Each structure stands twice: as structure tokens, then as C-alpha cells.
């Protein structure tokens, strides 16, 4: 659904107040359907593509069926944030009583009363054994690589050179929207245009069509000259 007569009147009043109302592109606008633009002005008369809308850095003409006034709250509706996941409580290992190893010293009942500490001395003088690191699990899956973000596609612009009914014309379109209707050009300009593209294949096709038109025009001129000569001869006989 596009703009109604009442919608157009509302847009005119908004523009008169110095503001540029926003509109949403409909399906008839092509690839930009659902996107938002600003109305810059309304052309007179209000027929055809009379609504000039700014979309990005471009100001393009659209018809009343190509745009519509957004519903109340459509543009300001905030996207709901997903609920935060509850935090899992930290798991605390149970605390147990430390294991105490008691070592009883053997006391010599001899006259010197010397304590035997052979086992303890061996333990204190022993070399420490380094701890081996845990082996790496070869079956552990490698972390996934994040896919590279696709570059945003730029605006699509198509310029067409057409030969129809013995006439050359140039037109331009942006996506599915025609922004420049066919404009007639001379055959010499068409040849200059394709030569600037530095494409021998395209230039050869255009030059062939121009040469065929030139031959046909030359034959037509010769035929007309012969007809004129015949008419002048009859006129001379009647004089």
C-alpha cells in the first residue's frame, strides 16, 4: 500500500514546516523494499514519480505506490535484548582434614643416646623429581574459525546503449529502478562511446551496425536523386 491523498497532504504540511518526513519503500520499489528514506520535496503536478526521496547520498524520484508512511512506532521500536543467562555458582571442593604423617624416631639405648635419623636424612637429601606435563590430547577438535564478514554490496548502476528503429539511445538504471529514460544520441556519439570502453568486440558490433545504416541511407539518397531527375525531365518536357 502506497501513499493516499491524505498522506500526500500530510507530507506537504510537514515539508512546509521545514521538516523532511520519513517514508518506507514498498515492494513496488524493488530491491530497496522495507528500507527507509526522507522525502525532500513533492513535484508538481502530483502525478507519476513526483515524490523525491533521499536514500543514502542519492535523491531519486518515486511514485505514490513506491513509498508509504510508516506505522506508529515502527521506526522507534527497539529490538528486545535476550535475557541474560543465570550465572552458575562456583563449585568449591570439600575441605578435609590434612593428612599428617608421623615419623617415630628410633632411639638407641646405648651410652651415647644418639638418635637414629637415617630415614629422615635420606628423605631430606633426595633429589626432587620434576613433574611431567599432561600429554596433549590429539583427538581434541581444533577451534572453529569465524567466517569472514561479507563486504557490503555497493549500489548497482547499469548504463545501456540501444539501437532500435534505426535510432541510437542511452538509458541508465539503478537496480530494478530506471533513473534515466532512453535519450536519443547520434550514431557518431555511439561510436565514440564504445571506443572509450576499449573493447574491440563491442566496438566492432557497433561499427558494423552504423556501416549498414550508412549504406542503406546512401542507397535511399540515390533512389531519391533518380526520382528527382525523372520529375525534372518530365517538367522540362511540359514546359
PDB file of C-alpha atoms in Angstrom:
ATOM      1  CA  UNK A   1       0.000   0.000   0.000  1.00  0.00           C
ATOM      2  CA  UNK A   2       1.453   3.370  -1.053  1.00  0.00           C
ATOM      3  CA  UNK A   3       0.551   6.987  -0.290  1.00  0.00           C
ATOM      4  CA  UNK A   4      -3.082   8.089  -0.199  1.00  0.00           C
ATOM      5  CA  UNK A   5      -4.309  11.601  -0.977  1.00  0.00           C
ATOM      6  CA  UNK A   6      -4.442  12.320   2.762  1.00  0.00           C
ATOM      7  CA  UNK A   7      -0.865  11.028   3.184  1.00  0.00           C
ATOM      8  CA  UNK A   8       0.366  13.350   0.427  1.00  0.00           C
ATOM      9  CA  UNK A   9      -1.342  16.294   2.151  1.00  0.00           C
ATOM     10  CA  UNK A  10       0.338  15.398   5.466  1.00  0.00           C
ATOM     11  CA  UNK A  11       3.733  15.260   3.728  1.00  0.00           C
ATOM     12  CA  UNK A  12       3.114  18.675   2.123  1.00  0.00           C
ATOM     13  CA  UNK A  13       2.310  20.206   5.534  1.00  0.00           C
ATOM     14  CA  UNK A  14       5.410  18.616   7.090  1.00  0.00           C
ATOM     15  CA  UNK A  15       7.651  19.932   4.298  1.00  0.00           C
ATOM     16  CA  UNK A  16       6.093  23.377   4.672  1.00  0.00           C
ATOM     17  CA  UNK A  17       7.130  23.367   8.343  1.00  0.00           C
ATOM     18  CA  UNK A  18      10.758  22.794   7.337  1.00  0.00           C
ATOM     19  CA  UNK A  19      10.937  19.103   8.222  1.00  0.00           C
ATOM     20  CA  UNK A  20      11.560  16.098   5.977  1.00  0.00           C
ATOM     21  CA  UNK A  21       9.252  13.195   6.861  1.00  0.00           C
ATOM     22  CA  UNK A  22      10.469   9.621   6.670  1.00  0.00           C
ATOM     23  CA  UNK A  23       8.845   7.036   4.423  1.00  0.00           C
ATOM     24  CA  UNK A  24       9.229   3.284   3.942  1.00  0.00           C
ATOM     25  CA  UNK A  25       9.761   1.799   0.467  1.00  0.00           C
ATOM     26  CA  UNK A  26       7.096  -0.692  -0.663  1.00  0.00           C
ATOM     27  CA  UNK A  27       7.543  -3.867  -2.725  1.00  0.00           C
ATOM     28  CA  UNK A  28       6.963  -1.918  -5.944  1.00  0.00           C
ATOM     29  CA  UNK A  29      10.243  -0.033  -5.271  1.00  0.00           C
ATOM     30  CA  UNK A  30      12.227  -3.213  -5.995  1.00  0.00           C
ATOM     31  CA  UNK A  31      15.334  -4.279  -4.075  1.00  0.00           C
ATOM     32  CA  UNK A  32      15.110  -1.456  -1.519  1.00  0.00           C
ATOM     33  CA  UNK A  33      11.682  -2.558  -0.237  1.00  0.00           C
ATOM     34  CA  UNK A  34      11.448  -2.151   3.547  1.00  0.00           C
ATOM     35  CA  UNK A  35      14.240   0.440   3.713  1.00  0.00           C
ATOM     36  CA  UNK A  36      13.681   3.987   4.994  1.00  0.00           C
ATOM     37  CA  UNK A  37      14.227   7.297   3.188  1.00  0.00           C
ATOM     38  CA  UNK A  38      13.456  11.012   3.660  1.00  0.00           C
ATOM     39  CA  UNK A  39      11.081  12.991   1.482  1.00  0.00           C
ATOM     40  CA  UNK A  40      12.935  16.047   0.189  1.00  0.00           C
ATOM     41  CA  UNK A  41      10.176  17.609  -1.980  1.00  0.00           C
ATOM     42  CA  UNK A  42       6.996  16.955  -3.963  1.00  0.00           C
ATOM     43  CA  UNK A  43       6.991  17.834  -7.646  1.00  0.00           C
ATOM     44  CA  UNK A  44       4.083  19.431  -9.461  1.00  0.00           C
ATOM     45  CA  UNK A  45       1.793  18.079 -10.726  1.00  0.00           C
ATOM     46  CA  UNK A  46       1.322  15.189  -8.270  1.00  0.00           C
ATOM     47  CA  UNK A  47       1.456  12.541 -10.984  1.00  0.00           C
ATOM     48  CA  UNK A  48       3.857   9.720 -11.845  1.00  0.00           C
ATOM     49  CA  UNK A  49       7.179   9.882  -9.993  1.00  0.00           C
ATOM     50  CA  UNK A  50       6.589  13.164  -8.185  1.00  0.00           C
ATOM     51  CA  UNK A  51       7.934  12.175  -4.727  1.00  0.00           C
ATOM     52  CA  UNK A  52      11.664  12.953  -4.438  1.00  0.00           C
ATOM     53  CA  UNK A  53      13.217  10.791  -1.683  1.00  0.00           C
ATOM     54  CA  UNK A  54      16.764  10.852  -0.323  1.00  0.00           C
ATOM     55  CA  UNK A  55      18.149   7.337   0.075  1.00  0.00           C
ATOM     56  CA  UNK A  56      21.764   7.276   1.206  1.00  0.00           C
ATOM     57  CA  UNK A  57      23.557  10.004  -0.787  1.00  0.00           C
ATOM     58  CA  UNK A  58      21.105   9.931  -3.706  1.00  0.00           C
ATOM     59  CA  UNK A  59      17.854  11.814  -4.318  1.00  0.00           C
ATOM     60  CA  UNK A  60      15.608   9.761  -6.614  1.00  0.00           C
ATOM     61  CA  UNK A  61      12.027  10.233  -7.894  1.00  0.00           C
ATOM     62  CA  UNK A  62       9.350   7.718  -6.842  1.00  0.00           C
ATOM     63  CA  UNK A  63       5.631   7.311  -7.410  1.00  0.00           C
ATOM     64  CA  UNK A  64       2.995   7.252  -4.674  1.00  0.00           C
ATOM     65  CA  UNK A  65       2.856   3.448  -4.930  1.00  0.00           C
ATOM     66  CA  UNK A  66       6.607   3.093  -4.231  1.00  0.00           C
ATOM     67  CA  UNK A  67       6.555   4.568  -0.689  1.00  0.00           C
ATOM     68  CA  UNK A  68       4.301   4.655   2.352  1.00  0.00           C
ATOM     69  CA  UNK A  69       4.099   6.455   5.703  1.00  0.00           C
ATOM     70  CA  UNK A  70       5.494   4.202   8.487  1.00  0.00           C
ATOM     71  CA  UNK A  71       3.077   2.916  11.122  1.00  0.00           C
ATOM     72  CA  UNK A  72       3.133   4.466  14.590  1.00  0.00           C
ATOM     73  CA  UNK A  73       6.184   3.240  16.490  1.00  0.00           C
ATOM     74  CA  UNK A  74       7.524   1.254  13.508  1.00  0.00           C
ATOM     75  CA  UNK A  75      10.797   3.209  13.291  1.00  0.00           C
ATOM     76  CA  UNK A  76      11.365   3.641  17.036  1.00  0.00           C
ATOM     77  CA  UNK A  77      10.638   0.068  18.077  1.00  0.00           C
ATOM     78  CA  UNK A  78      13.668  -1.157  19.971  1.00  0.00           C
ATOM     79  CA  UNK A  79      14.943  -4.660  19.474  1.00  0.00           C
ATOM     80  CA  UNK A  80      14.390  -6.774  22.570  1.00  0.00           C
ATOM     81  CA  UNK A  81      17.579  -7.906  24.237  1.00  0.00           C
ATOM     82  CA  UNK A  82      17.774 -11.641  25.090  1.00  0.00           C
ATOM     83  CA  UNK A  83      17.538 -12.457  28.772  1.00  0.00           C
ATOM     84  CA  UNK A  84      20.912 -12.893  30.416  1.00  0.00           C
ATOM     85  CA  UNK A  85      21.801 -16.454  31.260  1.00  0.00           C
ATOM     86  CA  UNK A  86      21.931 -17.145  35.046  1.00  0.00           C
ATOM     87  CA  UNK A  87      25.419 -17.415  36.385  1.00  0.00           C
ATOM     88  CA  UNK A  88      26.392 -20.865  37.553  1.00  0.00           C
ATOM     89  CA  UNK A  89      27.555 -20.932  41.192  1.00  0.00           C
ATOM     90  CA  UNK A  90      31.213 -21.650  41.665  1.00  0.00           C
ATOM     91  CA  UNK A  91      31.884 -25.194  42.830  1.00  0.00           C
ATOM     92  CA  UNK A  92      34.024 -25.292  45.980  1.00  0.00           C
ATOM     93  CA  UNK A  93      35.819 -28.570  46.655  1.00  0.00           C
ATOM     94  CA  UNK A  94      35.111 -30.057  50.119  1.00  0.00           C
ATOM     95  CA  UNK A  95      37.715 -29.271  52.663  1.00  0.00           C
ATOM     96  CA  UNK A  96      39.001 -32.247  54.589  1.00  0.00           C
ATOM     97  CA  UNK A  97      41.429 -32.586  57.441  1.00  0.00           C
ATOM     98  CA  UNK A  98      45.090 -32.711  56.288  1.00  0.00           C
ATOM     99  CA  UNK A  99      46.797 -35.986  56.413  1.00  0.00           C
ATOM    100  CA  UNK A 100      49.551 -35.973  58.976  1.00  0.00           C
ATOM    101  CA  UNK A 101      52.393 -38.394  58.603  1.00  0.00           C
ATOM    102  CA  UNK A 102      54.128 -39.056  61.869  1.00  0.00           C
ATOM    103  CA  UNK A 103      57.528 -40.442  61.896  1.00  0.00           C
ATOM    104  CA  UNK A 104      58.759 -42.182  65.050  1.00  0.00           C
ATOM    105  CA  UNK A 105      62.415 -41.912  65.726  1.00  0.00           C
ATOM    106  CA  UNK A 106      64.204 -44.930  66.892  1.00  0.00           C
ATOM    107  CA  UNK A 107      66.210 -44.144  69.988  1.00  0.00           C
ATOM    108  CA  UNK A 108      69.394 -46.002  70.595  1.00  0.00           C
ATOM    109  CA  UNK A 109      69.529 -47.399  74.141  1.00  0.00           C
ATOM    110  CA  UNK A 110      73.340 -47.188  74.040  1.00  0.00           C
ATOM    111  CA  UNK A 111      75.537 -44.996  76.215  1.00  0.00           C
ATOM    112  CA  UNK A 112      75.812 -42.084  73.701  1.00  0.00           C
ATOM    113  CA  UNK A 113      71.995 -41.673  73.401  1.00  0.00           C
ATOM    114  CA  UNK A 114      72.294 -40.706  69.703  1.00  0.00           C
ATOM    115  CA  UNK A 115      69.008 -40.588  67.713  1.00  0.00           C
ATOM    116  CA  UNK A 116      68.932 -42.530  64.536  1.00  0.00           C
ATOM    117  CA  UNK A 117      67.774 -40.260  61.701  1.00  0.00           C
ATOM    118  CA  UNK A 118      68.886 -42.319  58.747  1.00  0.00           C
ATOM    119  CA  UNK A 119      65.493 -42.433  57.050  1.00  0.00           C
ATOM    120  CA  UNK A 120      64.880 -38.713  57.589  1.00  0.00           C
ATOM    121  CA  UNK A 121      68.345 -37.766  56.336  1.00  0.00           C
ATOM    122  CA  UNK A 122      67.770 -39.803  53.163  1.00  0.00           C
ATOM    123  CA  UNK A 123      64.446 -38.064  52.543  1.00  0.00           C
ATOM    124  CA  UNK A 124      65.911 -34.569  53.060  1.00  0.00           C
ATOM    125  CA  UNK A 125      68.902 -35.208  50.789  1.00  0.00           C
ATOM    126  CA  UNK A 126      66.934 -36.880  47.958  1.00  0.00           C
ATOM    127  CA  UNK A 127      66.659 -35.042  44.629  1.00  0.00           C
ATOM    128  CA  UNK A 128      63.240 -33.709  43.652  1.00  0.00           C
ATOM    129  CA  UNK A 129      61.647 -35.431  40.631  1.00  0.00           C
ATOM    130  CA  UNK A 130      60.227 -32.951  38.113  1.00  0.00           C
ATOM    131  CA  UNK A 131      56.512 -33.298  37.356  1.00  0.00           C
ATOM    132  CA  UNK A 132      55.704 -34.281  33.798  1.00  0.00           C
ATOM    133  CA  UNK A 133      53.268 -32.160  31.865  1.00  0.00           C
ATOM    134  CA  UNK A 134      49.969 -33.684  30.815  1.00  0.00           C
ATOM    135  CA  UNK A 135      50.138 -35.038  27.249  1.00  0.00           C
ATOM    136  CA  UNK A 136      48.186 -33.070  24.658  1.00  0.00           C
ATOM    137  CA  UNK A 137      45.029 -34.792  23.547  1.00  0.00           C
ATOM    138  CA  UNK A 138      45.498 -35.340  19.807  1.00  0.00           C
ATOM    139  CA  UNK A 139      41.787 -36.010  19.340  1.00  0.00           C
ATOM    140  CA  UNK A 140      40.742 -32.614  20.688  1.00  0.00           C
ATOM    141  CA  UNK A 141      38.951 -30.703  17.871  1.00  0.00           C
ATOM    142  CA  UNK A 142      40.582 -27.520  16.651  1.00  0.00           C
ATOM    143  CA  UNK A 143      38.759 -24.272  17.453  1.00  0.00           C
ATOM    144  CA  UNK A 144      36.412 -23.081  14.731  1.00  0.00           C
ATOM    145  CA  UNK A 145      37.446 -20.119  12.661  1.00  0.00           C
ATOM    146  CA  UNK A 146      34.982 -17.314  12.431  1.00  0.00           C
ATOM    147  CA  UNK A 147      33.697 -16.771   8.931  1.00  0.00           C
ATOM    148  CA  UNK A 148      34.899 -13.522   7.400  1.00  0.00           C
ATOM    149  CA  UNK A 149      32.206 -10.885   7.180  1.00  0.00           C
ATOM    150  CA  UNK A 150      30.882 -10.444   3.662  1.00  0.00           C
ATOM    151  CA  UNK A 151      31.582  -6.998   2.226  1.00  0.00           C
ATOM    152  CA  UNK A 152      28.514  -4.851   1.826  1.00  0.00           C
ATOM    153  CA  UNK A 153      27.384  -4.728  -1.774  1.00  0.00           C
ATOM    154  CA  UNK A 154      27.661  -1.300  -3.381  1.00  0.00           C
ATOM    155  CA  UNK A 155      24.923   0.359  -5.403  1.00  0.00           C
ATOM    156  CA  UNK A 156      24.280  -1.288  -8.787  1.00  0.00           C
ATOM    157  CA  UNK A 157      24.265   1.065 -11.804  1.00  0.00           C
ATOM    158  CA  UNK A 158      23.611  -0.066 -15.382  1.00  0.00           C
ATOM    159  CA  UNK A 159      24.112   2.149 -18.460  1.00  0.00           C
ATOM    160  CA  UNK A 160      22.625   0.749 -21.696  1.00  0.00           C
ATOM    161  CA  UNK A 161      23.285   1.686 -25.336  1.00  0.00           C
ATOM    162  CA  UNK A 162      20.351   0.607 -27.538  1.00  0.00           C
ATOM    163  CA  UNK A 163      19.790   0.563 -31.316  1.00  0.00           C
ATOM    164  CA  UNK A 164      16.114   0.320 -32.288  1.00  0.00           C
ATOM    165  CA  UNK A 165      14.136   1.544 -35.300  1.00  0.00           C
ATOM    166  CA  UNK A 166      17.314   2.973 -36.893  1.00  0.00           C
ATOM    167  CA  UNK A 167      17.966   5.148 -33.806  1.00  0.00           C
ATOM    168  CA  UNK A 168      20.561   5.010 -31.025  1.00  0.00           C
ATOM    169  CA  UNK A 169      19.636   5.784 -27.403  1.00  0.00           C
ATOM    170  CA  UNK A 170      21.266   5.692 -23.944  1.00  0.00           C
ATOM    171  CA  UNK A 171      19.479   4.840 -20.677  1.00  0.00           C
ATOM    172  CA  UNK A 172      20.505   4.202 -17.039  1.00  0.00           C
ATOM    173  CA  UNK A 173      19.021   2.138 -14.216  1.00  0.00           C
ATOM    174  CA  UNK A 174      19.901   1.550 -10.564  1.00  0.00           C
ATOM    175  CA  UNK A 175      18.995  -1.992  -9.594  1.00  0.00           C
ATOM    176  CA  UNK A 176      15.434  -2.506 -10.877  1.00  0.00           C
ATOM    177  CA  UNK A 177      14.703   1.231 -10.819  1.00  0.00           C
ATOM    178  CA  UNK A 178      15.172   3.221 -14.030  1.00  0.00           C
ATOM    179  CA  UNK A 179      16.738   6.583 -13.170  1.00  0.00           C
ATOM    180  CA  UNK A 180      17.278   7.885 -16.716  1.00  0.00           C
ATOM    181  CA  UNK A 181      14.868   7.166 -19.564  1.00  0.00           C
ATOM    182  CA  UNK A 182      16.245   6.454 -23.083  1.00  0.00           C
ATOM    183  CA  UNK A 183      17.816   9.571 -24.610  1.00  0.00           C
ATOM    184  CA  UNK A 184      18.451   9.662 -28.399  1.00  0.00           C
ATOM    185  CA  UNK A 185      22.113  10.027 -29.475  1.00  0.00           C
ATOM    186  CA  UNK A 186      23.789  10.364 -32.869  1.00  0.00           C
ATOM    187  CA  UNK A 187      25.496   7.377 -34.447  1.00  0.00           C
ATOM    188  CA  UNK A 188      28.858   9.160 -34.229  1.00  0.00           C
ATOM    189  CA  UNK A 189      28.386   9.637 -30.450  1.00  0.00           C
ATOM    190  CA  UNK A 190      27.517   5.937 -30.078  1.00  0.00           C
ATOM    191  CA  UNK A 191      30.786   5.023 -31.837  1.00  0.00           C
ATOM    192  CA  UNK A 192      32.760   7.405 -29.588  1.00  0.00           C
ATOM    193  CA  UNK A 193      31.132   5.891 -26.502  1.00  0.00           C
ATOM    194  CA  UNK A 194      32.034   2.286 -27.300  1.00  0.00           C
ATOM    195  CA  UNK A 195      35.549   3.261 -28.419  1.00  0.00           C
ATOM    196  CA  UNK A 196      36.134   4.818 -24.979  1.00  0.00           C
ATOM    197  CA  UNK A 197      35.402   1.405 -23.402  1.00  0.00           C
ATOM    198  CA  UNK A 198      38.484  -0.096 -25.106  1.00  0.00           C
ATOM    199  CA  UNK A 199      36.509  -3.239 -26.017  1.00  0.00           C
ATOM    200  CA  UNK A 200      37.269  -4.249 -29.643  1.00  0.00           C
ATOM    201  CA  UNK A 201      34.412  -6.783 -29.735  1.00  0.00           C
ATOM    202  CA  UNK A 202      31.747  -4.230 -28.713  1.00  0.00           C
ATOM    203  CA  UNK A 203      33.219  -1.542 -30.977  1.00  0.00           C
ATOM    204  CA  UNK A 204      33.159  -3.927 -33.957  1.00  0.00           C
ATOM    205  CA  UNK A 205      29.457  -4.703 -33.470  1.00  0.00           C
ATOM    206  CA  UNK A 206      28.500  -1.024 -33.187  1.00  0.00           C
ATOM    207  CA  UNK A 207      30.596  -0.008 -36.196  1.00  0.00           C
ATOM    208  CA  UNK A 208      29.019  -2.795 -38.261  1.00  0.00           C
ATOM    209  CA  UNK A 209      25.503  -1.544 -37.424  1.00  0.00           C
ATOM    210  CA  UNK A 210      26.496   2.055 -38.217  1.00  0.00           C
ATOM    211  CA  UNK A 211      28.014   0.979 -41.556  1.00  0.00           C
ATOM    212  CA  UNK A 212      24.845  -0.913 -42.505  1.00  0.00           C
ATOM    213  CA  UNK A 213      22.767   2.177 -41.702  1.00  0.00           C
ATOM    214  CA  UNK A 214      25.153   4.343 -43.744  1.00  0.00           C
ATOM    215  CA  UNK A 215      24.840   2.047 -46.798  1.00  0.00           C
ATOM    216  CA  UNK A 216      21.047   1.965 -46.511  1.00  0.00           C
ATOM    217  CA  UNK A 217      20.894   5.772 -46.252  1.00  0.00           C
ATOM    218  CA  UNK A 218      23.192   6.144 -49.275  1.00  0.00           C
ATOM    219  CA  UNK A 219      21.024   3.832 -51.383  1.00  0.00           C
ATOM    220  CA  UNK A 220      17.911   5.729 -50.319  1.00  0.00           C
ATOM    221  CA  UNK A 221      19.562   9.028 -51.295  1.00  0.00           C
ATOM    222  CA  UNK A 222      20.490   7.654 -54.742  1.00  0.00           C
ATOM    223  CA  UNK A 223      16.915   6.473 -55.261  1.00  0.00           C
ATOM    224  CA  UNK A 224      15.518   9.860 -54.332  1.00  0.00           C
ATOM    225  CA  UNK A 225      18.000  11.627 -56.625  1.00  0.00           C
ATOM    226  CA  UNK A 226      16.903   9.427 -59.524  1.00  0.00           C
ATOM    227  CA  UNK A 227      13.251  10.166 -58.780  1.00  0.00           C
ATOM    228  CA  UNK A 228      14.023  13.891 -58.679  1.00  0.00           C
ATOM    229  CA  UNK A 229      15.846  13.672 -62.008  1.00  0.00           C
ATOM    230  CA  UNK A 230      12.873  11.895 -63.597  1.00  0.00           C
ATOM    231  CA  UNK A 231      10.442  14.508 -62.303  1.00  0.00           C
ATOM    232  CA  UNK A 232      12.607  17.367 -63.569  1.00  0.00           C
ATOM    233  CA  UNK A 233      12.834  15.710 -67.001  1.00  0.00           C
ATOM    234  CA  UNK A 234       9.047  15.439 -67.259  1.00  0.00           C
ATOM    235  CA  UNK A 235       8.725  19.015 -66.103  1.00  0.00           C
ATOM    236  CA  UNK A 236      11.102  20.092 -68.863  1.00  0.00           C
ATOM    237  CA  UNK A 237       9.028  18.256 -71.464  1.00  0.00           C
ATOM    238  CA  UNK A 238       5.882  20.047 -70.300  1.00  0.00           C
ATOM    239  CA  UNK A 239       7.463  23.487 -70.460  1.00  0.00           C
TER     240      UNK A 239
END
